[in-house]
Amino acid sequence: MRWITDELLFYGGIAVAASSLLFASVGLLILQIKRKYLNAQLDMEYGERENRK
């Protein structure tokens, strides 16, 4: 019965790590999209920036 618990912890940890990577990548994608729209809004209200990177 102990091997079931060990395998459950092992594969559960892999699942948690994989889901963390998935949610992190989705979060970064959302932040990049919001940054794009925010920069467009700021450019519209205040004009283009001279030293944009």
mmCIF file of N, CA, C and O in Angstrom:
data_model
loop_
_atom_site.group_PDB
_atom_site.id
_atom_site.type_symbol
_atom_site.label_atom_id
_atom_site.label_comp_id
_atom_site.label_asym_id
_atom_site.label_seq_id
_atom_site.Cartn_x
_atom_site.Cartn_y
_atom_site.Cartn_z
ATOM 1 N N MET A 1 0.818 -1.198 0.000
ATOM 2 C CA MET A 1 0.000 0.000 0.000
ATOM 3 C C MET A 1 0.862 1.263 0.000
ATOM 4 O O MET A 1 0.439 2.298 -0.468
ATOM 5 N N ARG A 2 2.074 1.165 0.518
ATOM 6 C CA ARG A 2 2.950 2.334 0.580
ATOM 7 C C ARG A 2 3.352 2.831 -0.807
ATOM 8 O O ARG A 2 3.506 4.023 -1.032
ATOM 9 N N TRP A 3 3.539 1.903 -1.749
ATOM 10 C CA TRP A 3 3.962 2.317 -3.085
ATOM 11 C C TRP A 3 2.916 3.168 -3.786
ATOM 12 O O TRP A 3 3.243 4.014 -4.609
ATOM 13 N N ILE A 4 1.636 2.974 -3.450
ATOM 14 C CA ILE A 4 0.579 3.792 -4.040
ATOM 15 C C ILE A 4 0.724 5.237 -3.564
ATOM 16 O O ILE A 4 0.609 6.185 -4.346
ATOM 17 N N THR A 5 1.013 5.418 -2.297
ATOM 18 C CA THR A 5 1.194 6.761 -1.750
ATOM 19 C C THR A 5 2.418 7.427 -2.355
ATOM 20 O O THR A 5 2.377 8.610 -2.708
ATOM 21 N N ASP A 6 3.508 6.678 -2.499
ATOM 22 C CA ASP A 6 4.720 7.240 -3.088
ATOM 23 C C ASP A 6 4.496 7.664 -4.533
ATOM 24 O O ASP A 6 4.901 8.761 -4.941
ATOM 25 N N GLU A 7 3.841 6.810 -5.289
ATOM 26 C CA GLU A 7 3.571 7.155 -6.689
ATOM 27 C C GLU A 7 2.605 8.318 -6.795
ATOM 28 O O GLU A 7 2.739 9.175 -7.677
ATOM 29 N N LEU A 8 1.628 8.363 -5.911
ATOM 30 C CA LEU A 8 0.674 9.464 -5.921
ATOM 31 C C LEU A 8 1.371 10.786 -5.652
ATOM 32 O O LEU A 8 1.113 11.781 -6.343
ATOM 33 N N LEU A 9 2.270 10.808 -4.687
ATOM 34 C CA LEU A 9 3.022 12.026 -4.405
ATOM 35 C C LEU A 9 3.925 12.400 -5.574
ATOM 36 O O LEU A 9 4.044 13.582 -5.934
ATOM 37 N N PHE A 10 4.573 11.422 -6.169
ATOM 38 C CA PHE A 10 5.474 11.683 -7.281
ATOM 39 C C PHE A 10 4.733 12.265 -8.480
ATOM 40 O O PHE A 10 5.082 13.329 -8.995
ATOM 41 N N TYR A 11 3.705 11.559 -8.926
ATOM 42 C CA TYR A 11 2.964 12.027 -10.095
ATOM 43 C C TYR A 11 2.122 13.259 -9.778
ATOM 44 O O TYR A 11 1.895 14.103 -10.652
ATOM 45 N N GLY A 12 1.685 13.396 -8.550
ATOM 46 C CA GLY A 12 0.980 14.615 -8.152
ATOM 47 C C GLY A 12 1.908 15.819 -8.196
ATOM 48 O O GLY A 12 1.512 16.904 -8.622
ATOM 49 N N GLY A 13 3.153 15.639 -7.785
ATOM 50 C CA GLY A 13 4.125 16.723 -7.858
ATOM 51 C C GLY A 13 4.433 17.124 -9.285
ATOM 52 O O GLY A 13 4.577 18.307 -9.601
ATOM 53 N N ILE A 14 4.522 16.122 -10.151
ATOM 54 C CA ILE A 14 4.743 16.428 -11.571
ATOM 55 C C ILE A 14 3.553 17.199 -12.141
ATOM 56 O O ILE A 14 3.723 18.169 -12.886
ATOM 57 N N ALA A 15 2.357 16.810 -11.769
ATOM 58 C CA ALA A 15 1.152 17.494 -12.254
ATOM 59 C C ALA A 15 1.091 18.935 -11.739
ATOM 60 O O ALA A 15 0.741 19.852 -12.483
ATOM 61 N N VAL A 16 1.456 19.137 -10.488
ATOM 62 C CA VAL A 16 1.454 20.487 -9.921
ATOM 63 C C VAL A 16 2.505 21.354 -10.620
ATOM 64 O O VAL A 16 2.245 22.519 -10.953
ATOM 65 N N ALA A 17 3.681 20.811 -10.864
ATOM 66 C CA ALA A 17 4.732 21.566 -11.550
ATOM 67 C C ALA A 17 4.311 21.915 -12.979
ATOM 68 O O ALA A 17 4.522 23.047 -13.439
ATOM 69 N N ALA A 18 3.708 20.975 -13.678
ATOM 70 C CA ALA A 18 3.263 21.228 -15.046
ATOM 71 C C ALA A 18 2.157 22.281 -15.079
ATOM 72 O O ALA A 18 2.167 23.169 -15.941
ATOM 73 N N SER A 19 1.228 22.198 -14.145
ATOM 74 C CA SER A 19 0.156 23.190 -14.131
ATOM 75 C C SER A 19 0.680 24.568 -13.743
ATOM 76 O O SER A 19 0.195 25.581 -14.254
ATOM 77 N N SER A 20 1.690 24.620 -12.892
ATOM 78 C CA SER A 20 2.301 25.905 -12.543
ATOM 79 C C SER A 20 2.955 26.549 -13.763
ATOM 80 O O SER A 20 2.817 27.757 -13.984
ATOM 81 N N LEU A 21 3.649 25.743 -14.557
ATOM 82 C CA LEU A 21 4.257 26.270 -15.778
ATOM 83 C C LEU A 21 3.203 26.745 -16.762
ATOM 84 O O LEU A 21 3.368 27.787 -17.408
ATOM 85 N N LEU A 22 2.131 26.007 -16.876
ATOM 86 C CA LEU A 22 1.051 26.384 -17.784
ATOM 87 C C LEU A 22 0.413 27.706 -17.358
ATOM 88 O O LEU A 22 0.245 28.622 -18.171
ATOM 89 N N PHE A 23 0.080 27.830 -16.071
ATOM 90 C CA PHE A 23 -0.544 29.058 -15.591
ATOM 91 C C PHE A 23 0.414 30.244 -15.652
ATOM 92 O O PHE A 23 -0.005 31.374 -15.919
ATOM 93 N N ALA A 24 1.703 30.004 -15.431
ATOM 94 C CA ALA A 24 2.677 31.086 -15.535
ATOM 95 C C ALA A 24 2.779 31.588 -16.970
ATOM 96 O O ALA A 24 2.835 32.796 -17.216
ATOM 97 N N SER A 25 2.783 30.687 -17.929
ATOM 98 C CA SER A 25 2.872 31.106 -19.324
ATOM 99 C C SER A 25 1.602 31.840 -19.764
ATOM 100 O O SER A 25 1.677 32.832 -20.492
ATOM 101 N N VAL A 26 0.458 31.391 -19.312
ATOM 102 C CA VAL A 26 -0.794 32.090 -19.637
ATOM 103 C C VAL A 26 -0.805 33.479 -18.991
ATOM 104 O O VAL A 26 -1.203 34.463 -19.621
ATOM 105 N N GLY A 27 -0.326 33.563 -17.756
ATOM 106 C CA GLY A 27 -0.263 34.857 -17.083
ATOM 107 C C GLY A 27 0.666 35.824 -17.782
ATOM 108 O O GLY A 27 0.345 37.018 -17.934
ATOM 109 N N LEU A 28 1.819 35.338 -18.226
ATOM 110 C CA LEU A 28 2.750 36.204 -18.955
ATOM 111 C C LEU A 28 2.156 36.665 -20.282
ATOM 112 O O LEU A 28 2.347 37.818 -20.688
ATOM 113 N N LEU A 29 1.445 35.789 -20.948
ATOM 114 C CA LEU A 29 0.802 36.164 -22.203
ATOM 115 C C LEU A 29 -0.239 37.251 -21.973
ATOM 116 O O LEU A 29 -0.305 38.233 -22.724
ATOM 117 N N ILE A 30 -1.035 37.118 -20.933
ATOM 118 C CA ILE A 30 -2.047 38.129 -20.612
ATOM 119 C C ILE A 30 -1.386 39.460 -20.275
ATOM 120 O O ILE A 30 -1.836 40.529 -20.716
ATOM 121 N N LEU A 31 -0.287 39.422 -19.513
ATOM 122 C CA LEU A 31 0.408 40.662 -19.172
ATOM 123 C C LEU A 31 0.987 41.350 -20.402
ATOM 124 O O LEU A 31 0.954 42.578 -20.507
ATOM 125 N N GLN A 32 1.504 40.586 -21.348
ATOM 126 C CA GLN A 32 2.037 41.183 -22.565
ATOM 127 C C GLN A 32 0.940 41.833 -23.390
ATOM 128 O O GLN A 32 1.136 42.910 -23.962
ATOM 129 N N ILE A 33 -0.211 41.189 -23.457
ATOM 130 C CA ILE A 33 -1.332 41.763 -24.208
ATOM 131 C C ILE A 33 -1.811 43.042 -23.546
ATOM 132 O O ILE A 33 -2.039 44.068 -24.213
ATOM 133 N N LYS A 34 -1.943 43.024 -22.214
ATOM 134 C CA LYS A 34 -2.379 44.236 -21.508
ATOM 135 C C LYS A 34 -1.357 45.363 -21.662
ATOM 136 O O LYS A 34 -1.730 46.529 -21.784
ATOM 137 N N ARG A 35 -0.080 45.012 -21.656
ATOM 138 C CA ARG A 35 0.967 46.028 -21.829
ATOM 139 C C ARG A 35 0.865 46.671 -23.206
ATOM 140 O O ARG A 35 1.024 47.890 -23.345
ATOM 141 N N LYS A 36 0.575 45.877 -24.223
ATOM 142 C CA LYS A 36 0.431 46.398 -25.582
ATOM 143 C C LYS A 36 -0.706 47.421 -25.646
ATOM 144 O O LYS A 36 -0.549 48.506 -26.191
ATOM 145 N N TYR A 37 -1.865 47.053 -25.072
ATOM 146 C CA TYR A 37 -3.008 47.970 -25.101
ATOM 147 C C TYR A 37 -2.769 49.200 -24.228
ATOM 148 O O TYR A 37 -3.184 50.307 -24.590
ATOM 149 N N LEU A 38 -2.092 49.050 -23.113
ATOM 150 C CA LEU A 38 -1.795 50.199 -22.267
ATOM 151 C C LEU A 38 -0.849 51.162 -22.968
ATOM 152 O O LEU A 38 -1.043 52.375 -22.931
ATOM 153 N N ASN A 39 0.182 50.634 -23.616
ATOM 154 C CA ASN A 39 1.099 51.503 -24.347
ATOM 155 C C ASN A 39 0.400 52.224 -25.486
ATOM 156 O O ASN A 39 0.675 53.401 -25.743
ATOM 157 N N ALA A 40 -0.511 51.546 -26.164
ATOM 158 C CA ALA A 40 -1.270 52.197 -27.233
ATOM 159 C C ALA A 40 -2.140 53.321 -26.665
ATOM 160 O O ALA A 40 -2.226 54.413 -27.249
ATOM 161 N N GLN A 41 -2.766 53.075 -25.537
ATOM 162 C CA GLN A 41 -3.604 54.092 -24.901
ATOM 163 C C GLN A 41 -2.760 55.288 -24.447
ATOM 164 O O GLN A 41 -3.146 56.443 -24.654
ATOM 165 N N LEU A 42 -1.609 55.023 -23.851
ATOM 166 C CA LEU A 42 -0.735 56.109 -23.399
ATOM 167 C C LEU A 42 -0.195 56.913 -24.581
ATOM 168 O O LEU A 42 -0.079 58.137 -24.503
ATOM 169 N N ASP A 43 0.146 56.228 -25.678
ATOM 170 C CA ASP A 43 0.611 56.936 -26.869
ATOM 171 C C ASP A 43 -0.486 57.821 -27.442
ATOM 172 O O ASP A 43 -0.217 58.928 -27.918
ATOM 173 N N MET A 44 -1.719 57.346 -27.389
ATOM 174 C CA MET A 44 -2.834 58.128 -27.906
ATOM 175 C C MET A 44 -3.073 59.368 -27.040
ATOM 176 O O MET A 44 -3.315 60.458 -27.548
ATOM 177 N N GLU A 45 -2.962 59.228 -25.730
ATOM 178 C CA GLU A 45 -3.255 60.344 -24.835
ATOM 179 C C GLU A 45 -2.095 61.321 -24.705
ATOM 180 O O GLU A 45 -2.303 62.525 -24.607
ATOM 181 N N TYR A 46 -0.852 60.828 -24.681
ATOM 182 C CA TYR A 46 0.296 61.675 -24.402
ATOM 183 C C TYR A 46 1.260 61.798 -25.567
ATOM 184 O O TYR A 46 2.260 62.496 -25.457
ATOM 185 N N GLY A 47 1.033 61.113 -26.649
ATOM 186 C CA GLY A 47 1.920 61.168 -27.806
ATOM 187 C C GLY A 47 2.978 60.085 -27.733
ATOM 188 O O GLY A 47 3.189 59.441 -26.716
ATOM 189 N N GLU A 48 3.646 59.926 -28.895
ATOM 190 C CA GLU A 48 4.690 58.898 -28.970
ATOM 191 C C GLU A 48 5.870 59.254 -28.077
ATOM 192 O O GLU A 48 6.232 60.425 -27.933
ATOM 193 N N ARG A 49 6.478 58.218 -27.518
ATOM 194 C CA ARG A 49 7.695 58.411 -26.738
ATOM 195 C C ARG A 49 8.895 58.445 -27.685
ATOM 196 O O ARG A 49 8.907 57.741 -28.681
ATOM 197 N N GLU A 50 9.908 59.230 -27.324
ATOM 198 C CA GLU A 50 11.054 59.372 -28.213
ATOM 199 C C GLU A 50 12.021 58.208 -28.104
ATOM 200 O O GLU A 50 12.553 57.740 -29.094
ATOM 201 N N ASN A 51 12.283 57.719 -26.890
ATOM 202 C CA ASN A 51 13.296 56.682 -26.710
ATOM 203 C C ASN A 51 12.644 55.354 -26.314
ATOM 204 O O ASN A 51 12.970 54.788 -25.288
ATOM 205 N N ARG A 52 11.754 54.878 -27.136
ATOM 206 C CA ARG A 52 11.070 53.604 -26.858
ATOM 207 C C ARG A 52 12.019 52.451 -27.167
ATOM 208 O O ARG A 52 12.712 52.446 -28.155
ATOM 209 N N LYS A 53 11.989 51.457 -26.270
ATOM 210 C CA LYS A 53 12.837 50.280 -26.489
ATOM 211 C C LYS A 53 12.006 49.128 -26.952
ATOM 212 O O LYS A 53 10.881 48.975 -26.723
#
